[in-house]
Amino acid sequence: MENYIDKKKIFFASIIIIALKSIFFFTKHIQEDALISWRVARNIIEYGVYGYNGVEKISASTTHLYVFVGVIFQTIFGEGNFIYPLLIFNTILLTIGIYWLGKLLLNSTTRIILFIFFVSFLPPAIKMSILGMEFGMLFFFYIALMKFGFVERKKWAFVLLPILILWTRIDTCIFLGLLFIYDVIQQRKWNTALMIGGILAVLSVVSFNWFYFGEIVNNTITSKRDNYPSLEFQDRLEAIKFFTPNYFGIIKFPTSIFNFSTPLFFIVSAISMLFLFKKWGENKKKVLAFLFIFGFIKSLIFGYANAWFDWYFWIPQLVLFIPIILIVLDSNKFKTYSLVYFILIFIPFTAYQAVHSIATGHGEWNHARKIGLYLDSIEKDKDKYIFLEPAGYIPYFSKLKVIDYVGLVDKRLTEEKIVENGIGIGFSNLINKAKPEYILEDFKPMFKGELVDKSIYEDYELIKEFKIADVAKSDNPILDKIYKFKPSGRDFYLYKRKSVTE
């Protein structure tokens, strides 16, 4: 077995892998939530305020650190040119994290290169690179803490990295808490440095939220808690069954018929890990076991919490699938097994993600973005408000001020207590108070005619319809099949407040 690690060869191989993966950038598949973070970053540049609508302070993004990274990239490259440099930056960080993990678990140049290649093209790893969100950076921090802290026992890593991790996402407290418990069990003593790092992380984030925004946790968390209906225990179990492809499945098929892939991949991965444990040393086993435990527990927690958005599960999906790749690469016949993996798993998974990204990117870039550009062209007063959902593409490109149906970017909806009072009353009260110039809805008539205050329907008129069927087509026969196989987006109806004659 080769023991010498040729870092130069790995470096150039990683550049080629990043270049190959960058082809996915052309799908223009960007997640809505990335555009929220980027707009908050833009708001800091233009108004000097961490907010979403001008000078109003609000923690509308889920990630403070990534917002500040967005400020740096928009300042350097400009508002219109920063996206691809930022995506490449995310991809580089993710690739470094994968390399560090590969080096912890494998001991030959060829195997590490194949590990980087195979992991980098798993669907969640592709999404962590191209969708513009903070998870590539977060994975980098996670593995950095595992490498420099958990394995190499460097105190600076235990103190500094938890701060960076918690500033990236508040839900990373799950990772940090589990790592602390796991480390105490492994070392049989308290990890003082990690305790200090965790305490400083919590104090710094909470202090920033409190002194800047006047709140303990991000508004995004508060608004989802207050404005999403709470489910009973049985309903949560049913939802877990329905959304299982998010939790343990590496890919999501269009129908639940294929949900057998969820337990199948999980069971194969667990069996692979057990086989690896029989011949691995303690350090390797400790790293792999912790990542597997973390992926499993976080999936259960977020599954029970009905966190339906699949980006919550990207890193768990990745770490839960990695034992399958490792069982291929750790074998004495790894070249033969790698070829089998390439044919049976790599090609189908990559093809699936390509179809998904082409369809979704087309729908969002050429449907939602164009709605935003249309609004930008017809409304020059950027102090006017639009009431809509979601607060991603359309607000970003329209540059209008926004109230969203969940209250992520404007707190007034939360004040109306829509779960307690009902949407009909809550939305009616909000519209009467805020008087948004525009309402963008996916129903005709507006809100299905369910607003309690019927006079609102007389105050607004339908000015334009945006049909997804007009976008989900192409002169290219292959693209046309993809767009029709997975149409991305929905019909929208734009209502404008009628002019009031004095």
Coordinates of C-alpha atoms in Angstrom, one line a residue:
M1 CA 0.0 0.0 0.0
E2 CA 1.3 3.5 -0.9
N3 CA 2.0 5.5 2.2
Y4 CA 3.7 8.6 0.6
I5 CA 1.3 11.4 0.1
D6 CA 2.1 13.5 -3.0
K7 CA 0.5 16.9 -2.1
K8 CA 1.5 18.4 -5.4
K9 CA -0.4 15.7 -7.4
I10 CA -3.4 16.1 -5.1
F11 CA -3.4 19.9 -5.5
F12 CA -3.5 19.7 -9.3
A13 CA -6.0 16.9 -9.3
S14 CA -8.2 19.1 -7.0
I15 CA -8.0 22.0 -9.4
I16 CA -9.2 19.7 -12.2
I17 CA -12.1 18.4 -10.0
I18 CA -13.1 22.0 -9.1
A19 CA -13.0 22.9 -12.8
L20 CA -15.1 20.0 -13.8
K21 CA -17.6 20.7 -11.0
S22 CA -17.8 24.4 -12.1
I23 CA -19.6 23.2 -15.2
F24 CA -22.7 23.1 -12.9
F25 CA -22.4 26.9 -12.5
F26 CA -23.9 27.2 -16.0
T27 CA -27.2 25.7 -14.8
K28 CA -27.7 28.9 -12.9
H29 CA -29.1 26.9 -10.0
I30 CA -29.0 29.3 -7.1
Q31 CA -31.0 28.7 -3.9
E32 CA -33.5 31.4 -2.9
D33 CA -32.0 31.7 0.6
A34 CA -28.6 32.6 -0.8
L35 CA -30.2 35.6 -2.4
I36 CA -31.6 36.6 1.0
S37 CA -28.1 36.6 2.5
W38 CA -26.7 38.4 -0.5
R39 CA -29.3 41.1 -0.3
V40 CA -28.6 41.6 3.5
A41 CA -24.9 41.9 2.5
R42 CA -25.9 44.5 -0.1
N43 CA -28.0 46.4 2.5
I44 CA -24.9 46.6 4.7
I45 CA -22.9 48.2 1.8
E46 CA -25.6 50.6 0.8
Y47 CA -27.1 51.6 4.2
G48 CA -24.4 50.6 6.7
V49 CA -27.2 48.5 8.4
Y50 CA -27.4 44.8 8.9
G51 CA -31.0 44.5 7.6
Y52 CA -33.1 43.8 4.5
N53 CA -35.2 46.9 4.0
G54 CA -33.0 49.9 4.1
V55 CA -32.2 51.3 7.6
E56 CA -34.4 48.8 9.5
K57 CA -32.2 46.4 11.5
I58 CA -33.3 42.7 11.2
S59 CA -31.4 39.4 11.2
A60 CA -33.2 38.3 8.0
S61 CA -30.4 35.8 7.1
T62 CA -29.7 32.5 8.8
T63 CA -25.9 33.1 8.7
H64 CA -24.1 36.1 10.0
L65 CA -20.6 35.1 9.0
Y66 CA -21.6 34.3 5.4
V67 CA -23.3 37.7 5.2
F68 CA -20.0 39.4 6.0
V69 CA -18.2 37.2 3.5
G70 CA -20.9 38.4 1.0
V71 CA -20.0 42.0 1.9
I72 CA -16.4 41.4 1.1
F73 CA -17.1 39.7 -2.3
Q74 CA -19.6 42.4 -3.3
T75 CA -17.2 45.1 -2.4
I76 CA -14.4 43.6 -4.3
F77 CA -16.2 42.4 -7.4
G78 CA -19.3 44.6 -7.5
E79 CA -23.0 43.8 -7.2
G80 CA -23.3 42.3 -10.6
N81 CA -20.1 40.2 -10.7
F82 CA -19.5 38.7 -7.3
I83 CA -21.7 35.5 -7.6
Y84 CA -19.3 33.3 -9.5
P85 CA -16.2 34.3 -7.6
L86 CA -18.2 33.5 -4.4
L87 CA -19.3 30.2 -5.7
I88 CA -15.8 29.2 -6.6
F89 CA -14.7 30.3 -3.1
N90 CA -17.3 28.0 -1.6
T91 CA -16.2 25.2 -3.8
I92 CA -12.6 25.6 -2.9
L93 CA -13.4 25.6 0.8
L94 CA -15.5 22.5 0.4
T95 CA -12.8 20.7 -1.6
I96 CA -10.2 21.5 1.1
G97 CA -12.5 20.1 3.7
I98 CA -13.0 16.9 1.7
Y99 CA -9.2 16.6 1.2
W100 CA -8.6 17.0 5.0
L101 CA -11.2 14.3 5.7
G102 CA -9.7 12.0 3.0
K103 CA -6.2 12.5 4.5
L104 CA -7.5 11.6 8.0
L105 CA -9.1 8.4 6.7
L106 CA -6.9 7.2 3.8
N107 CA -3.1 6.9 3.3
S108 CA -2.3 7.0 -0.4
T109 CA -2.3 9.7 -3.0
T110 CA -4.5 7.9 -5.5
R111 CA -7.1 7.0 -2.9
I112 CA -7.3 10.5 -1.6
I113 CA -7.7 11.9 -5.1
L114 CA -10.5 9.4 -5.8
F115 CA -12.1 10.3 -2.5
I116 CA -12.1 14.0 -3.3
F117 CA -13.5 13.2 -6.8
F118 CA -16.3 10.9 -5.6
V119 CA -17.4 13.0 -2.6
S120 CA -17.2 16.2 -4.6
F121 CA -19.8 14.9 -7.1
L122 CA -22.3 13.6 -4.6
P123 CA -25.6 15.5 -5.1
P124 CA -25.4 17.3 -1.7
A125 CA -21.7 18.3 -2.4
I126 CA -22.6 19.7 -5.8
K127 CA -25.4 21.7 -4.2
M128 CA -23.1 22.9 -1.4
S129 CA -20.9 24.3 -4.2
I130 CA -23.3 25.8 -6.7
L131 CA -26.4 26.9 -4.7
G132 CA -24.6 29.9 -3.2
M133 CA -25.3 29.0 0.4
E134 CA -22.9 28.8 3.4
F135 CA -22.6 25.0 3.6
G136 CA -19.3 24.6 1.7
M137 CA -17.7 27.0 4.2
L138 CA -19.4 25.2 7.1
F139 CA -18.2 21.8 6.0
F140 CA -14.7 23.3 5.8
F141 CA -15.0 24.5 9.4
Y142 CA -16.4 21.2 10.6
I143 CA -13.5 19.2 9.2
A144 CA -11.0 21.7 10.3
L145 CA -12.2 21.3 13.9
M146 CA -12.1 17.5 13.5
K147 CA -8.5 17.6 12.0
F148 CA -6.8 20.3 14.1
G149 CA -8.8 19.9 17.3
F150 CA -10.2 16.4 17.7
V151 CA -7.3 14.5 16.1
E152 CA -4.3 16.8 16.5
R153 CA -5.4 18.3 19.8
K154 CA -4.5 21.9 19.0
K155 CA -6.0 24.2 21.6
W156 CA -6.3 27.1 19.2
A157 CA -8.7 25.0 17.0
F158 CA -10.9 24.1 20.0
V159 CA -11.2 27.8 20.9
L160 CA -11.4 29.6 17.5
L161 CA -13.3 27.2 15.2
P162 CA -16.4 26.8 17.4
I163 CA -16.8 30.6 17.2
L164 CA -16.6 30.6 13.4
I165 CA -18.9 27.6 13.2
L166 CA -21.6 29.1 15.4
W167 CA -21.4 32.4 13.6
T168 CA -22.0 30.5 10.3
R169 CA -25.2 28.9 11.5
I170 CA -26.9 28.8 14.9
D171 CA -28.0 25.2 14.5
T172 CA -24.4 24.1 14.5
C173 CA -24.8 24.0 18.3
I174 CA -25.8 20.4 17.6
F175 CA -22.5 19.6 16.0
L176 CA -20.5 21.3 18.7
G177 CA -22.5 19.8 21.6
L178 CA -22.2 16.3 20.2
L179 CA -18.5 16.8 19.6
F180 CA -18.0 17.9 23.1
I181 CA -19.8 14.9 24.6
Y182 CA -18.0 12.5 22.2
D183 CA -14.6 14.0 23.0
V184 CA -15.2 13.7 26.8
I185 CA -16.1 10.0 26.3
Q186 CA -13.1 9.4 24.2
Q187 CA -10.6 11.3 26.4
R188 CA -12.3 10.5 29.7
K189 CA -11.8 14.1 30.8
W190 CA -13.3 17.5 30.2
N191 CA -12.0 19.4 27.2
T192 CA -11.4 22.8 28.7
A193 CA -10.4 24.5 25.5
L194 CA -13.5 23.3 23.6
M195 CA -15.6 24.4 26.6
I196 CA -14.1 27.9 26.3
G197 CA -14.6 27.9 22.5
G198 CA -18.2 26.9 22.9
I199 CA -18.9 29.5 25.6
L200 CA -17.2 32.3 23.6
A201 CA -19.2 31.2 20.5
V202 CA -22.5 31.4 22.3
L203 CA -21.7 34.6 24.1
S204 CA -20.4 36.4 21.0
V205 CA -23.4 35.4 18.8
V206 CA -26.0 36.0 21.5
S207 CA -24.4 39.4 22.4
F208 CA -24.3 40.5 18.8
N209 CA -28.0 39.5 18.3
W210 CA -29.0 41.2 21.6
F211 CA -27.1 44.5 21.3
Y212 CA -27.6 45.0 17.6
F213 CA -31.0 43.5 16.9
G214 CA -32.5 43.4 20.4
E215 CA -33.2 39.7 20.2
I216 CA -31.5 36.5 21.4
V217 CA -31.9 34.3 18.3
N218 CA -32.1 35.2 14.6
N219 CA -35.4 36.6 13.4
T220 CA -35.5 33.8 10.9
I221 CA -35.8 31.3 13.7
T222 CA -38.4 33.3 15.6
S223 CA -40.6 33.9 12.5
K224 CA -40.6 30.2 11.6
R225 CA -41.5 29.3 15.1
D226 CA -44.3 31.9 15.4
N227 CA -45.7 31.7 11.8
Y228 CA -45.6 28.0 11.0
P229 CA -48.4 26.0 12.6
S230 CA -47.2 23.6 15.3
L231 CA -47.8 19.9 14.5
E232 CA -48.9 17.1 16.9
F233 CA -46.6 14.2 17.5
Q234 CA -48.4 11.9 15.1
D235 CA -48.4 14.5 12.4
R236 CA -44.6 14.9 12.8
L237 CA -44.1 11.1 12.4
E238 CA -46.2 11.1 9.2
A239 CA -44.2 14.0 7.9
I240 CA -40.9 12.2 8.6
K241 CA -42.2 9.2 6.6
F242 CA -43.2 11.5 3.7
F243 CA -40.0 13.5 3.7
T244 CA -37.5 10.7 4.4
P245 CA -35.5 11.4 1.1
N246 CA -34.4 14.6 2.8
Y247 CA -33.2 12.9 5.9
F248 CA -31.1 9.8 4.8
G249 CA -31.5 9.7 1.1
I250 CA -28.6 11.0 -1.1
I251 CA -31.1 11.9 -3.8
K252 CA -34.8 12.7 -4.0
F253 CA -36.9 11.0 -6.6
P254 CA -40.1 12.7 -8.0
T255 CA -42.4 10.0 -6.4
S256 CA -42.4 8.2 -3.1
I257 CA -42.2 4.9 -5.0
F258 CA -38.5 5.1 -5.0
N259 CA -38.2 6.0 -1.3
F260 CA -36.7 2.5 -0.7
S261 CA -33.4 4.2 -1.6
T262 CA -33.5 5.9 1.8
P263 CA -33.2 2.9 4.1
L264 CA -31.2 1.0 1.5
F265 CA -28.4 3.6 1.4
F266 CA -28.4 4.0 5.1
I267 CA -28.2 0.3 5.8
V268 CA -25.4 -0.2 3.3
S269 CA -23.5 2.7 4.7
A270 CA -23.8 1.4 8.3
I271 CA -22.6 -2.1 7.2
S272 CA -19.7 -0.5 5.3
M273 CA -18.7 1.4 8.5
L274 CA -18.7 -1.8 10.5
F275 CA -16.5 -3.6 8.0
L276 CA -14.1 -0.6 8.1
F277 CA -14.0 -0.7 11.9
K278 CA -12.6 -4.2 11.9
K279 CA -9.3 -3.2 10.3
W280 CA -8.9 0.5 11.1
G281 CA -6.9 2.2 13.9
E282 CA -8.5 4.2 16.7
N283 CA -8.1 7.7 15.2
K284 CA -9.8 6.7 11.9
K285 CA -12.7 4.9 13.7
K286 CA -13.2 7.9 16.1
V287 CA -13.5 10.4 13.2
L288 CA -15.8 8.3 11.0
A289 CA -18.0 7.2 14.0
F290 CA -18.5 10.8 15.1
L291 CA -19.5 12.0 11.7
F292 CA -21.9 9.1 11.3
I293 CA -23.5 9.8 14.7
F294 CA -23.7 13.5 14.0
G295 CA -25.4 12.9 10.6
F296 CA -27.9 10.5 12.1
I297 CA -28.8 12.6 15.1
K298 CA -29.1 15.8 13.3
S299 CA -31.3 14.2 10.7
L300 CA -33.6 12.8 13.5
I301 CA -33.8 16.2 15.2
F302 CA -34.6 18.2 12.1
G303 CA -36.9 15.5 10.8
Y304 CA -38.9 15.6 14.0
A305 CA -38.9 19.4 13.9
N306 CA -40.4 19.2 10.3
A307 CA -37.5 21.1 8.8
W308 CA -38.5 20.3 5.3
F309 CA -35.9 22.3 3.4
D310 CA -33.3 19.9 2.1
W311 CA -30.3 22.1 2.8
Y312 CA -30.6 21.3 6.5
F313 CA -29.6 17.8 5.5
W314 CA -26.8 18.3 2.9
I315 CA -23.9 17.8 5.4
P316 CA -25.7 14.8 7.2
Q317 CA -26.4 13.2 3.8
L318 CA -22.7 13.6 2.9
V319 CA -21.3 12.1 6.0
L320 CA -23.8 9.3 6.1
F321 CA -22.9 8.3 2.6
I322 CA -19.1 8.5 2.9
P323 CA -18.6 5.0 4.4
I324 CA -19.8 3.6 1.1
I325 CA -17.1 5.4 -0.7
L326 CA -14.5 4.4 1.9
I327 CA -15.3 0.7 1.6
V328 CA -14.6 1.0 -2.1
L329 CA -11.3 2.9 -1.6
D330 CA -10.0 1.0 1.4
S331 CA -10.1 -2.3 -0.5
N332 CA -6.9 -3.9 -2.0
K333 CA -8.9 -4.0 -5.3
F334 CA -9.9 -0.3 -5.0
K335 CA -9.2 0.4 -8.7
T336 CA -11.7 -2.3 -9.8
Y337 CA -14.2 -1.3 -7.2
S338 CA -13.8 2.4 -8.1
L339 CA -14.7 1.6 -11.7
V340 CA -17.8 -0.3 -10.5
Y341 CA -18.7 2.7 -8.2
F342 CA -18.2 5.1 -11.1
I343 CA -20.6 3.2 -13.4
L344 CA -23.3 2.2 -10.8
I345 CA -23.3 5.3 -8.5
F346 CA -21.2 8.2 -9.7
I347 CA -22.7 8.5 -13.2
P348 CA -26.4 8.1 -12.2
F349 CA -26.1 10.4 -9.2
T350 CA -24.3 13.1 -11.2
A351 CA -26.7 12.8 -14.1
Y352 CA -29.6 13.1 -11.7
Q353 CA -28.2 16.2 -10.1
A354 CA -27.5 17.6 -13.6
V355 CA -31.1 17.2 -14.6
H356 CA -32.3 18.6 -11.3
S357 CA -30.0 21.7 -11.5
I358 CA -30.8 22.3 -15.2
A359 CA -34.5 22.3 -14.6
T360 CA -34.5 24.2 -11.3
G361 CA -31.9 26.7 -12.5
H362 CA -33.9 27.4 -15.7
G363 CA -37.1 27.8 -13.8
E364 CA -35.7 30.1 -11.2
W365 CA -33.4 32.2 -13.4
N366 CA -35.8 32.5 -16.3
H367 CA -39.1 32.7 -14.3
A368 CA -38.6 34.1 -10.7
R369 CA -35.7 36.3 -11.7
K370 CA -37.5 37.8 -14.7
I371 CA -40.5 38.6 -12.4
G372 CA -38.1 40.6 -10.3
L373 CA -36.6 42.3 -13.3
Y374 CA -40.1 43.2 -14.6
L375 CA -40.9 44.8 -11.2
D376 CA -37.6 46.7 -11.3
S377 CA -38.6 48.1 -14.7
I378 CA -42.1 49.2 -13.8
E379 CA -41.4 50.6 -10.3
K380 CA -38.6 53.1 -9.9
D381 CA -39.5 54.1 -6.3
K382 CA -37.5 51.4 -4.4
D383 CA -39.1 52.5 -1.1
K384 CA -42.4 50.8 -2.3
Y385 CA -43.3 47.5 -0.7
I386 CA -44.2 44.2 -2.2
F387 CA -46.0 41.4 -0.2
L388 CA -44.9 38.0 -1.4
E389 CA -43.3 34.6 -0.8
P390 CA -40.5 33.6 -1.1
A391 CA -38.1 36.5 -0.3
G392 CA -35.4 35.4 -2.7
Y393 CA -35.1 36.0 -6.4
I394 CA -38.0 38.4 -6.9
P395 CA -37.0 40.9 -4.2
Y396 CA -33.3 40.6 -5.0
F397 CA -33.8 41.6 -8.6
S398 CA -36.8 44.0 -8.1
K399 CA -34.9 45.9 -5.4
L400 CA -38.2 46.8 -3.8
K401 CA -38.8 46.7 -0.1
V402 CA -40.4 43.4 1.1
I403 CA -42.9 41.9 3.5
D404 CA -42.9 38.1 3.1
Y405 CA -45.6 35.7 4.1
V406 CA -43.4 34.1 6.8
G407 CA -42.0 37.2 8.3
L408 CA -38.4 36.4 7.6
V409 CA -37.5 39.9 6.4
D410 CA -40.1 42.0 8.1
K411 CA -41.4 41.6 11.6
R412 CA -44.8 43.0 11.1
L413 CA -46.3 39.7 10.1
T414 CA -45.2 38.1 13.4
E415 CA -47.1 40.9 15.3
E416 CA -50.3 39.8 13.6
K417 CA -50.1 36.3 15.1
I418 CA -51.4 34.5 12.0
V419 CA -51.2 31.0 13.6
E420 CA -53.4 32.2 16.5
N421 CA -55.7 34.5 14.5
G422 CA -55.6 32.7 11.1
I423 CA -54.2 33.8 7.8
G424 CA -57.4 35.5 6.7
I425 CA -57.3 37.9 9.7
G426 CA -53.6 38.2 10.0
F427 CA -53.0 39.0 6.3
S428 CA -55.9 41.4 6.2
N429 CA -54.6 43.3 9.2
L430 CA -51.1 43.5 7.8
I431 CA -52.2 44.7 4.4
N432 CA -54.4 47.4 5.9
K433 CA -51.6 48.6 8.1
A434 CA -48.7 48.3 5.7
K435 CA -50.6 49.1 2.4
P436 CA -48.0 47.4 0.2
E437 CA -47.9 48.8 -3.4
Y438 CA -47.8 45.3 -4.8
I439 CA -48.9 41.8 -3.8
L440 CA -47.5 38.8 -5.6
E441 CA -49.6 35.7 -5.2
D442 CA -49.9 32.2 -6.6
F443 CA -53.7 32.3 -6.6
K444 CA -56.4 34.1 -8.5
P445 CA -58.4 35.6 -6.9
M446 CA -55.8 37.0 -4.4
F447 CA -55.3 34.7 -1.4
K448 CA -58.1 32.5 -2.8
G449 CA -60.6 35.1 -1.7
E450 CA -60.1 34.1 1.9
L451 CA -59.1 37.5 3.4
V452 CA -61.6 38.5 6.1
D453 CA -61.5 42.2 5.0
K454 CA -63.2 41.9 1.6
S455 CA -62.6 45.6 0.9
I456 CA -59.0 44.8 0.2
Y457 CA -60.0 43.1 -3.0
E458 CA -61.4 46.5 -4.3
D459 CA -58.1 48.2 -3.4
Y460 CA -55.9 46.0 -5.7
E461 CA -56.1 45.1 -9.4
L462 CA -54.4 42.2 -11.3
I463 CA -51.8 43.8 -13.6
K464 CA -49.9 40.7 -14.9
E465 CA -49.8 36.9 -14.9
F466 CA -46.6 34.9 -14.9
K467 CA -47.2 31.3 -16.0
I468 CA -44.6 28.6 -15.4
A469 CA -45.9 26.8 -18.5
D470 CA -44.5 29.7 -20.6
V471 CA -41.0 29.1 -19.2
A472 CA -40.9 25.3 -19.0
K473 CA -40.2 24.7 -22.6
S474 CA -37.3 24.9 -25.1
D475 CA -36.5 24.6 -28.8
N476 CA -33.8 22.1 -27.8
P477 CA -35.5 18.7 -27.6
I478 CA -33.3 17.4 -24.7
L479 CA -33.8 20.6 -22.6
D480 CA -37.5 20.6 -23.4
K481 CA -37.9 17.1 -22.0
I482 CA -35.9 18.1 -18.8
Y483 CA -38.1 21.2 -18.3
K484 CA -41.3 19.2 -18.7
F485 CA -40.0 16.3 -16.6
K486 CA -39.3 18.6 -13.7
P487 CA -41.0 22.0 -14.1
S488 CA -39.5 24.4 -11.5
G489 CA -41.6 27.2 -10.2
R490 CA -45.3 28.1 -10.0
D491 CA -47.7 30.5 -11.6
F492 CA -47.7 34.0 -10.1
Y493 CA -50.2 36.8 -10.2
L494 CA -49.1 40.4 -9.7
Y495 CA -51.6 42.8 -8.0
K496 CA -51.0 46.5 -7.8
R497 CA -52.7 48.9 -5.4
K498 CA -55.1 51.2 -7.2
S499 CA -54.3 54.8 -7.4
V500 CA -56.2 57.0 -4.9
T501 CA -57.6 60.2 -6.4
E502 CA -57.5 63.1 -4.0

